Amino acid sequence: MRWQASRPNRTSVISMTTVYGRKKRIGLGHLSLLLTLLLLAPHEALRAQDQPKISVQVKVVSVLATVRDKHGKIIPDLTKDDFVLEEDTHPQTIAYFSRETDLPLTLGLLVDTSLSQRRVLDQERNASYSFLDQMLREKDLAFVIHFDREVELLQDLTSSHKKLETALGHLDEPSFSNRGGGSGGSRGSYGGGGTLLYDAVYLASNEEMKKQQGRKALIILSDGVDHGSKESLSIAIESAQRADTVVYSILFADQESFGIPGGFGGIGGMGRHGGGGGMGRGGSGYPRRDQPDGKKILERISAETGGRLFEVSKKLPIDEIYNQIEEELRNQYSLGYTPGADSGPGYHKIHLTTKQKDQIVQTRQGYYGYQ
């Protein structure tokens, strides 16, 4: 924005001169009153500034939830009185309640592009674009991150379907290709070991989602095996919880892959999240027999943040999974409550149920209180 000096209003100046020019004399009484008012004005202003300002900060915990019946069908028409909420086993009063069918949504897509996923990238890319194209409205935002031996922001937050399509088109390009430009840039690029899943969740939560308000969700496409992250699984989950972000996981394991989970295992990298051959705090180079269960890892990330784990199969293709995620995001309940005075910093467990015992509530397991 360019600032321009405004010209004085010449007509007003002349008019004021003419008016005061007609007054030959000013009475002493009027002059004394005028001087008194001018002298008192600064003191009154200072007194107003010295008055103590009282501000009260009310901590409100927001909880997003999806409810299903015993057959797995989403229930979209519950009211506040249908829910029972507890924090650390203490009953809570639900102060705010709404059905989140049309409020703005921030989405983050985290795609594993390590060697073990290269053969399924085409399916992931096509299904992801179809999902974003159907899901995003003008008031919604989305970003795209890919991760293998580094975590790279391919597209920052945008509502442009064209920019998201372009970013998804870069998924088959290895991160070590050193491509220049792009809408993500080097700001979100962190070198590391081989499959920096935990670092990707941490980065997306801390540097993207934490700044946003309203409904937020991450979608991970991966086999769930981390290799080389500096951040641990627990820290990754905590970062998503602190950012009030729901994480959905899509387990897409290529059974006929190269047989090297995590891809570029021994390649080190530069940057804050550099792993250097898997020497990071959260990841390492696993012997074949000690390789972690990627499904259990993704299941834990989603369960503790209020999302779900989906596993791609012939009976449940990725397009159908995206349809189910879209249905959930369009049929969420938003509940808010104010914790008691004894609810301090640290982790607090949330237990949300309905009075109808055969209904299943999907929500996050807790939140972190601040100092």
C-alpha positions as MATLAB code, in Angstrom:
seq = 'MRWQASRPNRTSVISMTTVYGRKKRIGLGHLSLLLTLLLLAPHEALRAQDQPKISVQVKVVSVLATVRDKHGKIIPDLTKDDFVLEEDTHPQTIAYFSRETDLPLTLGLLVDTSLSQRRVLDQERNASYSFLDQMLREKDLAFVIHFDREVELLQDLTSSHKKLETALGHLDEPSFSNRGGGSGGSRGSYGGGGTLLYDAVYLASNEEMKKQQGRKALIILSDGVDHGSKESLSIAIESAQRADTVVYSILFADQESFGIPGGFGGIGGMGRHGGGGGMGRGGSGYPRRDQPDGKKILERISAETGGRLFEVSKKLPIDEIYNQIEEELRNQYSLGYTPGADSGPGYHKIHLTTKQKDQIVQTRQGYYGYQ';
ca = [
       0.000    0.000    0.000;
       1.367    3.429   -1.024;
       0.773    6.304    1.421;
       0.204    9.738   -0.084;
       0.308   13.058    1.754;
      -3.135   14.599    1.729;
      -3.561   18.161    0.512;
      -5.096   20.708    2.917;
      -8.663   21.726    2.269;
      -8.131   25.267    1.055;
     -11.822   26.178    1.162;
     -12.050   25.231    4.845;
      -9.000   27.328    5.741;
     -10.354   30.412    3.971;
     -13.742   29.966    5.567;
     -12.253   29.746    9.053;
     -10.124   32.841    8.450;
     -13.143   34.776    7.277;
     -15.228   33.777   10.291;
     -12.575   34.648   12.834;
     -11.749   37.808   10.853;
     -15.180   39.164   11.623;
     -14.532   38.947   15.362;
     -12.685   42.119   16.266;
     -12.615   41.387   19.981;
     -12.976   38.408   22.301;
     -14.465   38.941   25.746;
     -12.199   38.336   28.756;
     -14.694   35.907   30.287;
     -14.762   33.783   27.167;
     -10.994   33.907   26.906;
     -10.558   32.787   30.535;
     -12.953   29.863   30.052;
     -11.209   28.835   26.849;
      -7.779   28.841   28.513;
      -9.096   26.795   31.455;
     -10.520   24.134   29.149;
      -7.286   23.948   27.180;
      -5.237   23.497   30.359;
      -7.529   20.823   31.814;
      -7.803   18.706   28.646;
      -4.316   17.067   28.866;
      -4.815   16.267   32.570;
      -8.155   14.573   31.891;
      -6.579   12.549   29.107;
      -3.771   11.433   31.423;
      -6.249   10.487   34.131;
      -8.127    8.321   31.638;
      -4.881    6.604   30.662;
      -3.983    5.953   34.310;
      -7.248    4.113   34.996;
      -6.532    0.375   35.462;
      -7.752   -1.800   32.581;
      -9.390   -5.050   33.618;
      -9.274   -7.899   31.090;
     -10.453  -11.414   31.736;
      -9.163  -14.308   29.646;
     -11.492  -17.274   29.466;
      -9.945  -20.558   28.360;
     -12.299  -22.500   26.115;
     -11.494  -26.050   25.031;
     -12.926  -26.924   21.630;
     -13.762  -30.498   20.741;
     -14.722  -31.783   17.282;
     -16.630  -35.063   17.197;
     -18.242  -37.495   14.774;
     -20.967  -39.872   15.980;
     -21.986  -43.206   14.440;
     -24.612  -45.785   15.211;
     -23.772  -49.442   15.837;
     -23.867  -50.097   12.097;
     -21.260  -47.427   11.380;
     -23.666  -44.889    9.897;
     -23.014  -41.240   10.760;
     -25.624  -39.568   12.982;
     -25.920  -35.883   11.981;
     -28.853  -34.581   14.048;
     -27.868  -34.752   17.734;
     -28.227  -31.842   20.155;
     -26.073  -30.573   23.019;
     -28.213  -32.438   25.544;
     -27.374  -35.761   23.877;
     -23.703  -35.537   24.913;
     -21.874  -36.236   28.172;
     -18.432  -34.632   28.570;
     -15.694  -35.217   31.152;
     -12.191  -33.870   31.658;
      -9.904  -36.018   33.819;
     -13.056  -37.861   35.039;
     -14.678  -34.551   36.132;
     -18.036  -33.699   34.501;
     -17.990  -30.587   32.301;
     -20.757  -28.260   31.183;
     -20.980  -27.890   27.403;
     -21.167  -24.129   26.885;
     -20.910  -24.017   23.104;
     -22.410  -26.392   20.582;
     -22.929  -26.413   16.826;
     -23.080  -28.780   13.883;
     -20.094  -28.074   11.670;
     -21.589  -28.664    8.243;
     -20.605  -25.436    6.560;
     -17.841  -23.697    8.526;
     -14.419  -23.029    6.899;
     -11.969  -25.905    6.874;
      -8.162  -26.020    6.712;
      -6.767  -29.195    5.164;
      -3.197  -30.440    4.948;
      -2.164  -33.306    2.671;
       0.999  -35.190    3.737;
       2.221  -37.618    1.076;
       4.974  -40.199    1.568;
       7.191  -40.162   -1.547;
       9.889  -42.561   -0.339;
      10.924  -45.548   -2.454;
       8.410  -47.848   -0.785;
       5.564  -45.617   -2.061;
       6.748  -44.725   -5.553;
       4.637  -47.382   -7.303;
       1.381  -46.110   -5.766;
       1.950  -42.382   -6.232;
      -0.157  -42.157   -9.390;
      -3.199  -43.551   -7.579;
      -2.591  -41.305   -4.575;
      -2.169  -38.201   -6.703;
      -5.291  -38.730   -8.800;
      -7.489  -39.604   -5.834;
      -6.103  -36.704   -3.784;
      -6.879  -34.155   -6.458;
     -10.421  -35.477   -6.908;
     -10.940  -35.258   -3.153;
      -9.624  -31.692   -2.852;
     -11.580  -30.618   -5.909;
     -14.838  -31.904   -4.417;
     -14.140  -30.942   -0.816;
     -12.733  -27.430   -0.970;
     -14.993  -24.407   -1.257;
     -13.943  -20.773   -1.666;
     -13.659  -20.209    2.079;
     -11.590  -23.382    2.658;
      -7.790  -23.601    2.507;
      -5.390  -26.463    1.811;
      -1.654  -27.129    1.574;
       0.460  -30.012    0.259;
       3.586  -31.501    1.859;
       5.612  -34.452    0.666;
       8.187  -36.303    2.706;
      10.916  -38.864    2.103;
      14.496  -37.981    3.094;
      13.240  -34.430    3.637;
       9.989  -32.659    4.397;
       9.022  -30.188    1.698;
       6.115  -27.784    1.431;
       5.010  -28.074   -2.189;
       2.106  -25.659   -1.833;
       1.343  -23.301    1.020;
      -2.199  -22.559    2.159;
      -4.422  -21.701   -0.785;
      -7.983  -22.022   -2.018;
      -6.794  -22.329   -5.627;
      -7.621  -25.723   -7.109;
      -5.142  -25.053   -9.919;
      -2.216  -24.466   -7.541;
      -3.050  -27.621   -5.596;
      -3.217  -29.638   -8.809;
       0.207  -28.307   -9.811;
       1.661  -29.227   -6.414;
       0.273  -32.759   -6.638;
       1.895  -33.037  -10.054;
       5.299  -32.661   -8.364;
       4.809  -35.719   -6.159;
       6.702  -38.026   -8.500;
       9.755  -35.764   -8.454;
      12.379  -36.902   -5.896;
      13.208  -34.325   -3.257;
      16.916  -34.555   -4.111;
      16.261  -33.205   -7.590;
      16.902  -29.678   -6.239;
      14.149  -28.197   -8.321;
      13.999  -24.466   -7.945;
      11.091  -22.077   -7.498;
       7.666  -23.463   -6.838;
       5.055  -22.179   -4.490;
       6.442  -24.029   -1.510;
      10.013  -22.823   -1.715;
      12.805  -23.797    0.630;
      11.006  -22.450    3.706;
       9.387  -25.816    4.376;
      12.234  -28.075    3.299;
      14.136  -30.021    5.937;
      16.691  -32.662    5.058;
      16.856  -35.965    6.888;
      17.237  -39.743    6.823;
      14.729  -41.650    4.676;
      11.010  -41.342    5.546;
      10.453  -38.395    7.861;
       6.841  -39.117    8.789;
       7.037  -37.759   12.341;
       8.862  -34.619   11.201;
       6.192  -34.064    8.535;
       3.375  -34.185   11.104;
       5.356  -31.911   13.423;
       6.093  -29.399   10.679;
       2.525  -29.337    9.341;
       1.085  -28.871   12.825;
       3.540  -26.276   14.169;
       4.218  -24.184   11.086;
       0.895  -24.388    9.265;
      -2.048  -25.526   11.385;
      -1.152  -23.777   14.638;
      -1.692  -20.374   13.017;
      -5.168  -21.226   11.733;
      -8.541  -20.983   13.438;
     -11.596  -23.218   13.099;
     -11.740  -26.771   11.795;
      -8.403  -28.324   10.880;
      -7.471  -31.750    9.506;
      -4.355  -33.489    8.220;
      -4.491  -36.443    5.842;
      -1.457  -38.737    5.776;
      -0.815  -41.125    2.869;
       1.951  -43.519    3.892;
       2.891  -47.053    4.885;
       3.476  -45.658    8.382;
       7.134  -46.617    8.761;
       9.266  -43.662    9.861;
      12.960  -43.679    9.088;
      15.240  -40.849   10.210;
      12.980  -38.282   11.887;
      14.416  -36.084   14.613;
      11.031  -35.710   16.253;
       9.568  -38.708   18.067;
       6.137  -40.183   17.502;
       4.920  -38.748   20.806;
       6.148  -35.250   19.944;
       4.487  -35.455   16.520;
       1.157  -36.397   18.108;
       1.513  -33.694   20.753;
       2.136  -31.040   18.098;
      -1.096  -32.001   16.312;
      -3.018  -31.970   19.596;
      -1.671  -28.539   20.523;
      -2.718  -27.260   17.097;
      -6.258  -28.688   17.588;
      -5.827  -30.727   14.416;
      -7.541  -34.001   13.536;
      -5.326  -36.478   11.661;
      -6.698  -39.013    9.184;
      -4.314  -41.754    8.047;
      -4.523  -43.684    4.787;
      -2.355  -46.795    4.904;
      -1.263  -47.455    1.341;
       1.325  -50.232    1.490;
       2.845  -51.495   -1.753;
       3.434  -55.186   -1.087;
       5.579  -55.447   -4.215;
       7.794  -52.471   -3.458;
      11.549  -52.459   -3.440;
      11.665  -54.085   -0.037;
      13.329  -51.106    1.573;
      10.820  -49.554    3.956;
      11.323  -45.843    4.231;
      13.193  -45.503    0.953;
      16.513  -43.676    1.034;
      17.781  -45.148    4.279;
      21.411  -44.124    4.364;
      21.228  -40.711    2.720;
      21.817  -37.819    5.069;
      20.616  -34.284    4.521;
      20.924  -30.714    5.642;
      18.522  -28.602    7.661;
      16.960  -28.419   11.071;
      15.275  -31.794   10.744;
      18.343  -33.518    9.256;
      18.550  -37.174   10.207;
      21.876  -38.241    8.822;
      21.292  -41.925    8.220;
      18.517  -42.298   10.744;
      20.315  -41.017   13.812;
      17.410  -38.766   14.827;
      15.638  -38.932   18.151;
      12.416  -40.362   16.758;
      13.632  -42.550   13.914;
      16.481  -44.882   13.123;
      17.675  -47.476   10.671;
      15.734  -50.574   11.667;
      16.966  -54.102   11.035;
      14.375  -55.991    9.024;
      13.176  -58.061   11.995;
      12.828  -54.957   14.217;
      10.877  -52.854   11.748;
       7.929  -51.132   13.475;
       4.343  -51.840   12.530;
       3.363  -48.912   10.302;
      -0.329  -49.672   10.676;
      -0.167  -49.404   14.468;
       1.777  -46.147   14.217;
      -0.769  -44.516   11.911;
      -3.599  -45.903   14.025;
      -2.150  -44.272   17.145;
      -1.638  -40.893   15.451;
      -5.246  -40.829   14.250;
      -6.849  -42.208   17.410;
      -5.146  -39.721   19.728;
      -6.066  -36.716   17.563;
      -9.690  -37.668   16.836;
      -9.250  -39.012   13.307;
      -9.420  -42.488   11.767;
      -7.137  -44.989   10.087;
      -8.117  -46.345    6.670;
      -6.325  -49.140    4.837;
      -6.427  -49.253    1.057;
      -7.520  -52.611   -0.348;
      -9.451  -54.045   -3.276;
     -12.625  -53.839   -1.206;
     -11.833  -50.320   -0.028;
     -10.072  -48.325   -2.768;
      -8.579  -44.924   -2.026;
     -11.407  -43.064   -3.773;
     -13.958  -44.611   -1.411;
     -11.756  -43.751    1.572;
     -11.715  -40.117    0.525;
     -15.505  -40.207    0.196;
     -15.780  -41.396    3.792;
     -13.390  -38.703    5.044;
     -15.393  -36.073    3.190;
     -18.621  -37.316    4.772;
     -17.056  -37.109    8.237;
     -15.725  -33.602    7.725;
     -19.141  -32.423    6.605;
     -20.928  -33.974    9.597;
     -18.921  -32.942   12.642;
     -20.146  -31.588   15.951;
     -18.264  -28.759   17.614;
     -18.429  -28.587   21.413;
     -16.776  -26.074   23.708;
     -16.361  -25.918   27.469;
     -14.491  -23.893   30.070;
     -12.330  -26.073   32.372;
     -12.335  -25.496   36.119;
      -9.813  -23.298   37.902;
      -7.834  -26.392   38.972;
      -7.224  -27.378   35.336;
      -3.604  -26.287   34.925;
      -0.924  -26.780   32.284;
      -0.079  -30.223   30.964;
      -2.108  -32.967   29.350;
      -5.779  -33.445   30.210;
      -7.887  -36.424   29.153;
     -11.204  -35.831   27.422;
     -14.002  -38.373   27.538;
     -16.992  -37.635   25.323;
     -19.965  -39.981   25.015;
     -23.642  -39.813   24.183;
     -26.493  -40.794   26.446;
     -27.446  -43.416   23.868;
     -25.047  -46.196   24.809;
     -24.913  -47.919   21.414;
     -23.621  -44.776   19.685;
     -19.901  -44.440   18.950;
     -18.219  -41.055   19.419;
     -15.013  -40.309   17.523;
     -13.027  -37.423   19.005;
      -9.584  -36.565   20.330;
      -8.461  -38.164   23.560;
      -7.192  -35.021   25.269;
      -5.550  -31.607   25.022;
      -2.594  -29.708   26.434;
      -3.263  -26.825   28.819;
      -1.049  -23.756   28.620;
       0.834  -21.900   31.317;
];
